[in-house]
mmCIF file of C-alpha atoms and ligand atoms in Angstrom:
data_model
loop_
_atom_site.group_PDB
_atom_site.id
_atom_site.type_symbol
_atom_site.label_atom_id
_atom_site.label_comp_id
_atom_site.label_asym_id
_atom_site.label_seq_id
_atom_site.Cartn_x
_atom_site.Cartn_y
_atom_site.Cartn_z
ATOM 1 C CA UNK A 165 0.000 0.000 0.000
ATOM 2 C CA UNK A 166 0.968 3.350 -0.830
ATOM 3 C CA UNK A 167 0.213 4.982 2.462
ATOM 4 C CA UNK A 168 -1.362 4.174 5.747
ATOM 5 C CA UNK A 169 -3.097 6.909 7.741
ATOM 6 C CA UNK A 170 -3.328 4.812 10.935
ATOM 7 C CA UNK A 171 0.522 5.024 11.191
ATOM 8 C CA UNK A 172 0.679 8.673 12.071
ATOM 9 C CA UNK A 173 1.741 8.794 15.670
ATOM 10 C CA UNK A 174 2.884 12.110 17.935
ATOM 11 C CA UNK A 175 6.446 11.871 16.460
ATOM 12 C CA UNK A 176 5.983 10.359 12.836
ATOM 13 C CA UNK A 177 7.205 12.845 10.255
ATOM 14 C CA UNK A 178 4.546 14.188 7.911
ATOM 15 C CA UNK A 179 6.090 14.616 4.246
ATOM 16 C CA UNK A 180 4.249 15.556 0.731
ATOM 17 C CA UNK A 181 4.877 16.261 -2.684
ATOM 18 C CA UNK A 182 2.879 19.757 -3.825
ATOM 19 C CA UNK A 183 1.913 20.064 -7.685
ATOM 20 C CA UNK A 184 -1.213 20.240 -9.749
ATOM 21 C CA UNK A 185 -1.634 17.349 -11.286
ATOM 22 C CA UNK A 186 -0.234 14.869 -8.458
ATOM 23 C CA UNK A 187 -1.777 11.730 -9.292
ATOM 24 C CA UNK A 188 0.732 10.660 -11.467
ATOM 25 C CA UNK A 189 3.745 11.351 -9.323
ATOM 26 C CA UNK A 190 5.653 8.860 -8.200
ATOM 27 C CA UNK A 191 7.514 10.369 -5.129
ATOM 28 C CA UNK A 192 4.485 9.166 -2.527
ATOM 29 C CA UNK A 193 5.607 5.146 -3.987
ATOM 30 C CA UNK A 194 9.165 6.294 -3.728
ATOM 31 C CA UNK A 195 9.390 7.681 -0.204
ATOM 32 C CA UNK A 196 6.956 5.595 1.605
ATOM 33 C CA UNK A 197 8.677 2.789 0.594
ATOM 34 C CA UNK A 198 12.539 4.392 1.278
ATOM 35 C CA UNK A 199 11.259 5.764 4.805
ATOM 36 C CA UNK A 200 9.925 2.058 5.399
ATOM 37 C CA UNK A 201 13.061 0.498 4.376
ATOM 38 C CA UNK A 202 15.254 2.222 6.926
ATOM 39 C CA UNK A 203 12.995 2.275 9.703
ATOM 40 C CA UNK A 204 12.532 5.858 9.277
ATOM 41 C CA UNK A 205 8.989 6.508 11.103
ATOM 42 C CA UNK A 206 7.609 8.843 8.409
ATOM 43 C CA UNK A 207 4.757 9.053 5.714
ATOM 44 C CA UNK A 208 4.283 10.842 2.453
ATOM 45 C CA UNK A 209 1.653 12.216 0.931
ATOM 46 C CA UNK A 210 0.682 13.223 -2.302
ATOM 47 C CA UNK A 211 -0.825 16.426 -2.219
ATOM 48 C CA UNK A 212 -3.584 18.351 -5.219
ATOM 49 C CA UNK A 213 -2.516 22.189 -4.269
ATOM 50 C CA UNK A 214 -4.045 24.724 -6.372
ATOM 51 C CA UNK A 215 -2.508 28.184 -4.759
ATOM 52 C CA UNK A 216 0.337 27.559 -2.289
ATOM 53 C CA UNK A 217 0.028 30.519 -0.858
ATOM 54 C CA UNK A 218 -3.465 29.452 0.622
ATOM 55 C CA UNK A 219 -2.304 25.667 1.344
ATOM 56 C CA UNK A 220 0.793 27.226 3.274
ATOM 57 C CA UNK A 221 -1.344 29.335 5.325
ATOM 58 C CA UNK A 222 -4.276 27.653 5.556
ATOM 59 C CA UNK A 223 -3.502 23.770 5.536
ATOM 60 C CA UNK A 224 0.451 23.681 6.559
ATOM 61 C CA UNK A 225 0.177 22.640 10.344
ATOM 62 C CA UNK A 226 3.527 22.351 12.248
ATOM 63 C CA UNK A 227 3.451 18.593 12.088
ATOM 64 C CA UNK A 228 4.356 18.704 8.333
ATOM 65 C CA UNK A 229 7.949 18.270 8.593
ATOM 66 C CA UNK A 230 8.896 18.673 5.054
ATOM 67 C CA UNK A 231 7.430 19.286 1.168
ATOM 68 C CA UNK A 232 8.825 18.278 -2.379
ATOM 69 C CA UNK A 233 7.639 20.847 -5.199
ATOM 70 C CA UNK A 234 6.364 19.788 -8.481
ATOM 71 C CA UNK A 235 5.134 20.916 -11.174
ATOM 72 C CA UNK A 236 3.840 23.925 -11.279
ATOM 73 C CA UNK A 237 4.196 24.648 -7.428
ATOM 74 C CA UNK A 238 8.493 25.550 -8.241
ATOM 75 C CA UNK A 239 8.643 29.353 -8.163
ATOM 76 C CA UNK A 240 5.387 29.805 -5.658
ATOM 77 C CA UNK A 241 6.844 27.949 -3.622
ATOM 78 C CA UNK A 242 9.921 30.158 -3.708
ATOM 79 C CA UNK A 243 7.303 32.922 -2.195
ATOM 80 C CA UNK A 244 6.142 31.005 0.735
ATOM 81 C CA UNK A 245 9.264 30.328 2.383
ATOM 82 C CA UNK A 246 10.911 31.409 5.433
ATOM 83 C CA UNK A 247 13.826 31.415 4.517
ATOM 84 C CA UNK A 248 15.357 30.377 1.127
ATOM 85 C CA UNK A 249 18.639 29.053 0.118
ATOM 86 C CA UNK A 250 20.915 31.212 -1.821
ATOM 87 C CA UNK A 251 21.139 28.779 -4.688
ATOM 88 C CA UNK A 252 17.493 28.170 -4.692
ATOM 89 C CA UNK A 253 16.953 31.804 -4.689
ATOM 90 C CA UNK A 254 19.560 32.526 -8.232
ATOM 91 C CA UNK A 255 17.247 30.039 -9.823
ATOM 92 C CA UNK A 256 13.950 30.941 -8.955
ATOM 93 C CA UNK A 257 12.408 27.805 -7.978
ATOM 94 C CA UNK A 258 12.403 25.494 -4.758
ATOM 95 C CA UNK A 259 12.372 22.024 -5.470
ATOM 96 C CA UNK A 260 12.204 20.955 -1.690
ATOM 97 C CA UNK A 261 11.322 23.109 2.021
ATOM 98 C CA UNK A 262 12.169 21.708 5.346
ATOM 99 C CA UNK A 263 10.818 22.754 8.718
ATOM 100 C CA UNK A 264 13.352 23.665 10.626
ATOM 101 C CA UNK A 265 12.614 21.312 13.907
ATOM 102 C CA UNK A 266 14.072 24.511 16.836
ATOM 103 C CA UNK A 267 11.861 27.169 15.489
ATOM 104 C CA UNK A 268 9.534 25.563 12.841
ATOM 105 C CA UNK A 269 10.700 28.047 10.313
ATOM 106 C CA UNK A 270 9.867 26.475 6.453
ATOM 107 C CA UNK A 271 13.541 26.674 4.390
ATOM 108 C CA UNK A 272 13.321 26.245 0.848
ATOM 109 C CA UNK A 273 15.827 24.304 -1.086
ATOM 110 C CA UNK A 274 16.472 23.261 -4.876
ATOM 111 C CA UNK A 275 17.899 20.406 -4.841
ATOM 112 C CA UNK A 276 17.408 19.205 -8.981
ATOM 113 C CA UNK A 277 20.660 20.609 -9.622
ATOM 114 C CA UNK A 278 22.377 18.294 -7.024
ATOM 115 C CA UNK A 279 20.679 15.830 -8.459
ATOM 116 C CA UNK A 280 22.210 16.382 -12.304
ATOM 117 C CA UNK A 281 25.885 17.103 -10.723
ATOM 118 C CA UNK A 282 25.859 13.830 -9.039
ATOM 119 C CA UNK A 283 24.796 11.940 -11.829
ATOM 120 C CA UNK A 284 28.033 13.957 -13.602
ATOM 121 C CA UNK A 285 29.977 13.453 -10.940
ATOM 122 C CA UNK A 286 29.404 9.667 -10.755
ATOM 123 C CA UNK A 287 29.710 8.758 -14.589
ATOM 124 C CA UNK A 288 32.953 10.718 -14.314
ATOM 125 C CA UNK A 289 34.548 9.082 -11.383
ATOM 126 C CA UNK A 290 33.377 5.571 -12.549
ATOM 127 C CA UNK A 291 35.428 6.439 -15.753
ATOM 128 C CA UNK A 292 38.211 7.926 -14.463
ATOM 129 C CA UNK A 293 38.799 6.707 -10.414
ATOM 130 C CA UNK A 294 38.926 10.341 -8.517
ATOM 131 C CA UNK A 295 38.980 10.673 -5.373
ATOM 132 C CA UNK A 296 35.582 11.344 -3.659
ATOM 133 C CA UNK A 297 37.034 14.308 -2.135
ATOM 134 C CA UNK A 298 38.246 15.723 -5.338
ATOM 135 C CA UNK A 299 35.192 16.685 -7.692
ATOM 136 C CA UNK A 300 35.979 15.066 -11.404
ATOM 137 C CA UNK A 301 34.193 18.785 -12.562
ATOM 138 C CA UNK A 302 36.902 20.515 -10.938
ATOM 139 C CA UNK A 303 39.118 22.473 -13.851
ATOM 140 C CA UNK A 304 36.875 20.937 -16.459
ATOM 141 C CA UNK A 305 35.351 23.343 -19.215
ATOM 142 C CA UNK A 306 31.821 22.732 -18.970
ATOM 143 C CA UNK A 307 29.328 23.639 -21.372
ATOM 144 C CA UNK A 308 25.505 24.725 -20.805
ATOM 145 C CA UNK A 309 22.990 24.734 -23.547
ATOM 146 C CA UNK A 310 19.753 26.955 -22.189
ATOM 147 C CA UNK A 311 19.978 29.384 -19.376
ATOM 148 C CA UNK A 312 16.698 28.910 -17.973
ATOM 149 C CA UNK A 313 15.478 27.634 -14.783
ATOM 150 C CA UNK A 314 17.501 24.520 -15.360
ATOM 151 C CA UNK A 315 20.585 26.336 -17.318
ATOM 152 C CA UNK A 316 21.380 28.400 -14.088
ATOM 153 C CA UNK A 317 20.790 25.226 -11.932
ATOM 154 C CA UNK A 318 23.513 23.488 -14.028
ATOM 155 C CA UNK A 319 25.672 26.557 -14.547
ATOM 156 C CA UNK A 320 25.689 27.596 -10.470
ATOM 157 C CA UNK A 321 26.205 23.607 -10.027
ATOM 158 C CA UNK A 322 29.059 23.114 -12.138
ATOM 159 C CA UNK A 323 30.529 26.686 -10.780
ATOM 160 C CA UNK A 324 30.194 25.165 -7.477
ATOM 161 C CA UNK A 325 32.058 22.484 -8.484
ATOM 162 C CA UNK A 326 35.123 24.493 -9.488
ATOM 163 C CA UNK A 327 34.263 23.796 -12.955
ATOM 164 C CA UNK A 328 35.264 26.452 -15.706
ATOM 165 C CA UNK A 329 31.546 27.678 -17.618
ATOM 166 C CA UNK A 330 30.717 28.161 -20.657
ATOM 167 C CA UNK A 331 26.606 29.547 -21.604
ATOM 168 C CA UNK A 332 25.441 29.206 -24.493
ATOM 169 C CA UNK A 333 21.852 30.067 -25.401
ATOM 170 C CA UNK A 334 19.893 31.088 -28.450
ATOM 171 C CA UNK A 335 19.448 34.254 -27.256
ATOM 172 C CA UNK A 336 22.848 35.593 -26.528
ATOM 173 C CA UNK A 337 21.701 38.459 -23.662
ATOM 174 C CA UNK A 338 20.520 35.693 -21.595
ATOM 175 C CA UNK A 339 23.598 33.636 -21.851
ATOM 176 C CA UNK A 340 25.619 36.798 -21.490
ATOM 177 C CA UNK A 341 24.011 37.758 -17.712
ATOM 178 C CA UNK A 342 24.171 33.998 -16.575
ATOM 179 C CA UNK A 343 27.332 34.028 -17.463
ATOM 180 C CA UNK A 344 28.875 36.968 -15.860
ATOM 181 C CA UNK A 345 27.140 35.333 -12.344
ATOM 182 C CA UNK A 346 29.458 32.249 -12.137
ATOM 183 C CA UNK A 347 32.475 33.672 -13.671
ATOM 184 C CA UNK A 348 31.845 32.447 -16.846
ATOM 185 C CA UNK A 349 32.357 32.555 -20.971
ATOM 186 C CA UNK A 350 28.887 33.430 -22.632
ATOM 187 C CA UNK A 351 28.085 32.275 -26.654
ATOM 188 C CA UNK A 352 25.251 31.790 -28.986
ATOM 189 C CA UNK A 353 23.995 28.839 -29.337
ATOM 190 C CA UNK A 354 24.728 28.668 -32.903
ATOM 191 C CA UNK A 355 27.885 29.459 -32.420
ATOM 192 C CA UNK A 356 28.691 26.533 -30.024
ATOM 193 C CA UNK A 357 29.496 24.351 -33.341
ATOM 194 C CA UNK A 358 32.865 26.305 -34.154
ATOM 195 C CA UNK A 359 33.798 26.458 -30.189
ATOM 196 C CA UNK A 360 36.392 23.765 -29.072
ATOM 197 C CA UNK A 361 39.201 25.409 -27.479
ATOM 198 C CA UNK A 362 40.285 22.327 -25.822
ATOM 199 C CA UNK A 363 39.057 18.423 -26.010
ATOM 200 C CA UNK A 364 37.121 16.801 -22.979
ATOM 201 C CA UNK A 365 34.619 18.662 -22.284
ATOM 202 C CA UNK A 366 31.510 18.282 -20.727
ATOM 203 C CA UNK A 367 28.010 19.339 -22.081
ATOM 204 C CA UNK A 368 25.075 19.767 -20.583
ATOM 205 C CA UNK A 369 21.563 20.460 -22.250
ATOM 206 C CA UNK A 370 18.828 22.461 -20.657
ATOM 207 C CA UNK A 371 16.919 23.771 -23.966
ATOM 208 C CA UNK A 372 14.017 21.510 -24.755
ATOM 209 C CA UNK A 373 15.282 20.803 -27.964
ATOM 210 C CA UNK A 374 14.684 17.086 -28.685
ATOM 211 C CA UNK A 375 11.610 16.982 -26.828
ATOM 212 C CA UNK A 376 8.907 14.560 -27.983
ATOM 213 C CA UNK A 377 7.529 14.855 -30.246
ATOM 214 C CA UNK A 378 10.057 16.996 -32.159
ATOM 215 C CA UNK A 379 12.415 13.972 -30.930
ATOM 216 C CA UNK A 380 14.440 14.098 -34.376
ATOM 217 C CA UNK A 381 15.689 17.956 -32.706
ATOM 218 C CA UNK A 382 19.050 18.096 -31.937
ATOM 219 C CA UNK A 383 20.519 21.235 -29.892
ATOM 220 C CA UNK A 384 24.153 20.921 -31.198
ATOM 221 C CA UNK A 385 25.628 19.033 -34.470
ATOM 222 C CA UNK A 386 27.186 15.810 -34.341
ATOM 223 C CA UNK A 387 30.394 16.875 -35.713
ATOM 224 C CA UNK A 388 31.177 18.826 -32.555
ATOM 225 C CA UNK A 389 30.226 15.899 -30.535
ATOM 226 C CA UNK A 390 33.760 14.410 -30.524
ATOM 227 C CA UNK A 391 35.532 17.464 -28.550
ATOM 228 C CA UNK A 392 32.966 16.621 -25.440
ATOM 229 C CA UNK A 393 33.990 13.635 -22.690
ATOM 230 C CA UNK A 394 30.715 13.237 -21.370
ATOM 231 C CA UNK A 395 27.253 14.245 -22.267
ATOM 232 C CA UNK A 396 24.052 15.138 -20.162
ATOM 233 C CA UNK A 397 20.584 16.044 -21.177
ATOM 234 C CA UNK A 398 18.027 16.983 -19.037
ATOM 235 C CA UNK A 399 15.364 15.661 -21.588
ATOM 236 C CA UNK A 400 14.024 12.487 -20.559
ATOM 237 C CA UNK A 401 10.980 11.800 -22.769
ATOM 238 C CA UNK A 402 12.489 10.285 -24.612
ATOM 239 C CA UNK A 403 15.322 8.589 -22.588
ATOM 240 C CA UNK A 404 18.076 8.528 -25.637
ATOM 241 C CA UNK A 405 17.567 11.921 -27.362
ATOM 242 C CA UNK A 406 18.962 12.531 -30.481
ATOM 243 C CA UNK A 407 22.116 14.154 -28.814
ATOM 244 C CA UNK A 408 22.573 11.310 -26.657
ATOM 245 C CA UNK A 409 22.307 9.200 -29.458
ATOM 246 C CA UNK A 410 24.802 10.571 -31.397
ATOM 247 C CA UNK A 411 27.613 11.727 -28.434
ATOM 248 C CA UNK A 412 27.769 7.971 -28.000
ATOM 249 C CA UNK A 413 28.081 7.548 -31.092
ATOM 250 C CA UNK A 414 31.229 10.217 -31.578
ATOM 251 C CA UNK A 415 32.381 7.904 -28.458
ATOM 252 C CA UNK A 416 31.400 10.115 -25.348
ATOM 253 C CA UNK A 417 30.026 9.043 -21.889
ATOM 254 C CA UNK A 418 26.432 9.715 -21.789
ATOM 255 C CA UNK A 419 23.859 10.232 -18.990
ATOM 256 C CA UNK A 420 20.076 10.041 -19.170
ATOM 257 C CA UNK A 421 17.908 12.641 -17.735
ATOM 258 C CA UNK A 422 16.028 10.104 -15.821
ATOM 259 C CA UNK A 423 19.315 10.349 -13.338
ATOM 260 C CA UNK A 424 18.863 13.428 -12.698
ATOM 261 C CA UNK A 425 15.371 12.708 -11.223
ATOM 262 C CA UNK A 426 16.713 9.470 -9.339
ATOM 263 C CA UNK A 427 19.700 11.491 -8.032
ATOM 264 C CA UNK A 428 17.630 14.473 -6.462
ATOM 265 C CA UNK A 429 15.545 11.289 -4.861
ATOM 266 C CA UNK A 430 18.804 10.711 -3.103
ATOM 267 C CA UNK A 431 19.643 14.229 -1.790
ATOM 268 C CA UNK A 432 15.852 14.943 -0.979
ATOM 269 C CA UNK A 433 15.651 12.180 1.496
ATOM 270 C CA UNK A 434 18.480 12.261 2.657
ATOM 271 C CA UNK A 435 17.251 16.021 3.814
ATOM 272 C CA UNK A 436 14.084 14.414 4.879
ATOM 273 C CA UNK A 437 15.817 12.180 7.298
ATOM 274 C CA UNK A 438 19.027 12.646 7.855
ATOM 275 C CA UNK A 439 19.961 8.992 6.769
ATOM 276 C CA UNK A 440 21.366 7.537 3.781
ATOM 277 C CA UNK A 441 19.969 6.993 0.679
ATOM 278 C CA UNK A 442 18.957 3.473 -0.158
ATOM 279 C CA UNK A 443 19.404 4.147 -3.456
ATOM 280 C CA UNK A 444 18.986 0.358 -4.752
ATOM 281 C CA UNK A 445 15.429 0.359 -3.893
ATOM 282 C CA UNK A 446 14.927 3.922 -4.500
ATOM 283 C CA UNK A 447 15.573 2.873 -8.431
ATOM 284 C CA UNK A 448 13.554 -0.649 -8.042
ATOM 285 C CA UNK A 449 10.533 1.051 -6.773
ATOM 286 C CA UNK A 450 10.977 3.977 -9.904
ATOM 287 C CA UNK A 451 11.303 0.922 -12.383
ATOM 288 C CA UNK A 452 8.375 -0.865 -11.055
ATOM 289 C CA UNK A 453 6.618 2.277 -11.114
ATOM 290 C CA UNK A 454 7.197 3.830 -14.838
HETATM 291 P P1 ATR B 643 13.586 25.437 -18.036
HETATM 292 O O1 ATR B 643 12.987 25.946 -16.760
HETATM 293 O O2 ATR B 643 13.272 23.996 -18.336
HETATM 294 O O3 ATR B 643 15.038 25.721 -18.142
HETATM 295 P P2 ATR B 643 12.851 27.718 -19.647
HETATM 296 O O4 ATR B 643 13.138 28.601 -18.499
HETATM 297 O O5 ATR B 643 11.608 27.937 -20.431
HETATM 298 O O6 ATR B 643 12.809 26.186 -19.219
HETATM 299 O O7 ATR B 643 14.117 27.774 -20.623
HETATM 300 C C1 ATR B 643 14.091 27.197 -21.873
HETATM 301 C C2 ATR B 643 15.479 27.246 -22.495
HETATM 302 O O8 ATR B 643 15.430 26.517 -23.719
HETATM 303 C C3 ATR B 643 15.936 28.649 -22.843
HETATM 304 O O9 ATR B 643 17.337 28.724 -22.682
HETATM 305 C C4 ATR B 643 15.550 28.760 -24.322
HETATM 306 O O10 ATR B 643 16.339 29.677 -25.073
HETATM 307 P P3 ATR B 643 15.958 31.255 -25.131
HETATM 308 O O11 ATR B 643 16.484 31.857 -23.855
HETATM 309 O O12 ATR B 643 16.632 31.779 -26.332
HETATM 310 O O13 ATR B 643 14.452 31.321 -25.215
HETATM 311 C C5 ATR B 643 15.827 27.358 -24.797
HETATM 312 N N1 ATR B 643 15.079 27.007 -25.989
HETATM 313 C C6 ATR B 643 13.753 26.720 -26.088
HETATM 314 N N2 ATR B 643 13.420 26.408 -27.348
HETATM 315 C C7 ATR B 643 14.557 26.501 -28.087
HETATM 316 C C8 ATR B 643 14.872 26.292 -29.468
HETATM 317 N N3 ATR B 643 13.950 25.929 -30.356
HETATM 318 N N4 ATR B 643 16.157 26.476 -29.846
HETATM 319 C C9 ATR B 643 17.107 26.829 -28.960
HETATM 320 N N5 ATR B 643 16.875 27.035 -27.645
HETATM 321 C C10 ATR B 643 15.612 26.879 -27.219
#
């Protein structure tokens, strides 16, 4: 079963996932069964929010110890916090706000971009055998397509990560002040063909370019695939874009936007309870649920 009211006791922490629709999320199968498999006395809930705003003020008692935001709850939910992280707050959008348990403030958090880095991060190490310490991004030029919501995620990310960035956007302005925030090189999309100062990079796509059903899109040209070590989109309907498709096929690493969505799984409960992930079932119970 998905839930069970009954199990709500004084001290069992109340979690939900805000977003309009919600009945096709996942996260309630997810973290009931994660919270379960530790021994974590906690319940999720899937919750149908129209205005945040009113569910925050109205509905929000001080037993809910945490929320996930969905879509299209992201940048309202930015409003309604107490306090918001600094990161969160460069992007625009919350993807996660924890009660803090001294003075029941509500902190909002995005953690998506985590969730892409450490998907990076891992396909990087696995190939190459860093340190844990040591970030593979570190010194790395890294290249993001879009600067969106999800282009700054990346870009602050990969900045954070002591990663060298690049922008590059269709419309060059955009690219330009994202750029100039994390120290960065901006350039126009169309221009990102002709740029390959250096080989092994890393690319990153944020422009829905490729989506279904337009899934024969492609945001850069295969011939510039071969300067790039590893490739990321954040598309993942369909799972192997047409850029994916054809960076492994100029020989690069490649990682699926459905990791970004299973990594952020990882960092959000491990906010949510302070243990570690258990990030084998997390990605059973995802599998049996797609
Ligand atoms: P998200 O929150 O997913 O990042 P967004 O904020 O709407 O979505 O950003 C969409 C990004 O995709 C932008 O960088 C946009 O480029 P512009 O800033 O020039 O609008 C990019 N994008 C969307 N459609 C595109 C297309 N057909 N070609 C190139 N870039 C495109």
């Amino acid at each position: 079963e998905l839930y069970n009211l009954r199990q709500i006791e004084a001290d069992t922490k109340v979690h939900g996932v805000i977003g309009n629709p919600i009945g096709h999320s996942k996260s309630p199968h997810l973290y009931n069964a994660a919270f379960k498999s530790v021994g974590f006395n906690g319940i999720y809930l899937p919750l149908l929010v129209d205005s945040v705003a009113n569910y925050i003020s109205t509905y929000s008692s001080p037993d809910f110890a945490g929320y996930s935001y969905t879509i299209p709850h992201k940048e309202d939910g930015l409003k309604c916090c107490d306090e918001v992280d600094p990161i969160a707050k460069e992007i625009g959008a919350i993807s996660c706000m924890i009660r803090r348990p001294d003075d029941g403030k509500l902190k909002g958090y995005n953690v998506d971009y985590l969730g892409a880095i450490a998907a990076i991060e891992e396909a990087l190490g696995a190939s190459n055998g860093a340190p844990a310490s040591v970030s593979p991004l570190a010194g790395k030029l890294f290249v993001v397509m879009g600067a969106g919501g999800a282009g700054k995620a990346l870009a602050y990310g990969a900045y954070e990560k002591g990663a060298r960035v690049v922008v590059a956007n269709r419309t060059y302005g955009k690219a330009k002040e994202l750029a100039s925030k994390v120290g960065g090189q901006a350039i126009a999309l169309a221009e990102l063909k002709d740029f390959h100062p250096e080989e092994g990079m890393i690319l990153a796509n944020t422009t829905s370019v490729g989506m279904k059903p337009r899934i024969e899109d492609t945001p850069l040209a295969k011939e510039a695939l071969k300067h790039y070590a590893l490739v990321f989109d954040t598309i993942y309907t369909p799972k192997l874009t047409t850029l994916l498709r054809e960076a492994q096929e100029a020989g690069s690493t490649i990682v699926y936007g459905t990791e970004m969505f299973i990594n952020q799984a990882f960092v959000q409960f491990e906010r949510f309870t302070g243990l570690p992930a258990p990030k084998q079932l997390i990605r059973d119970v995802l599998a049996r649920n797609t």
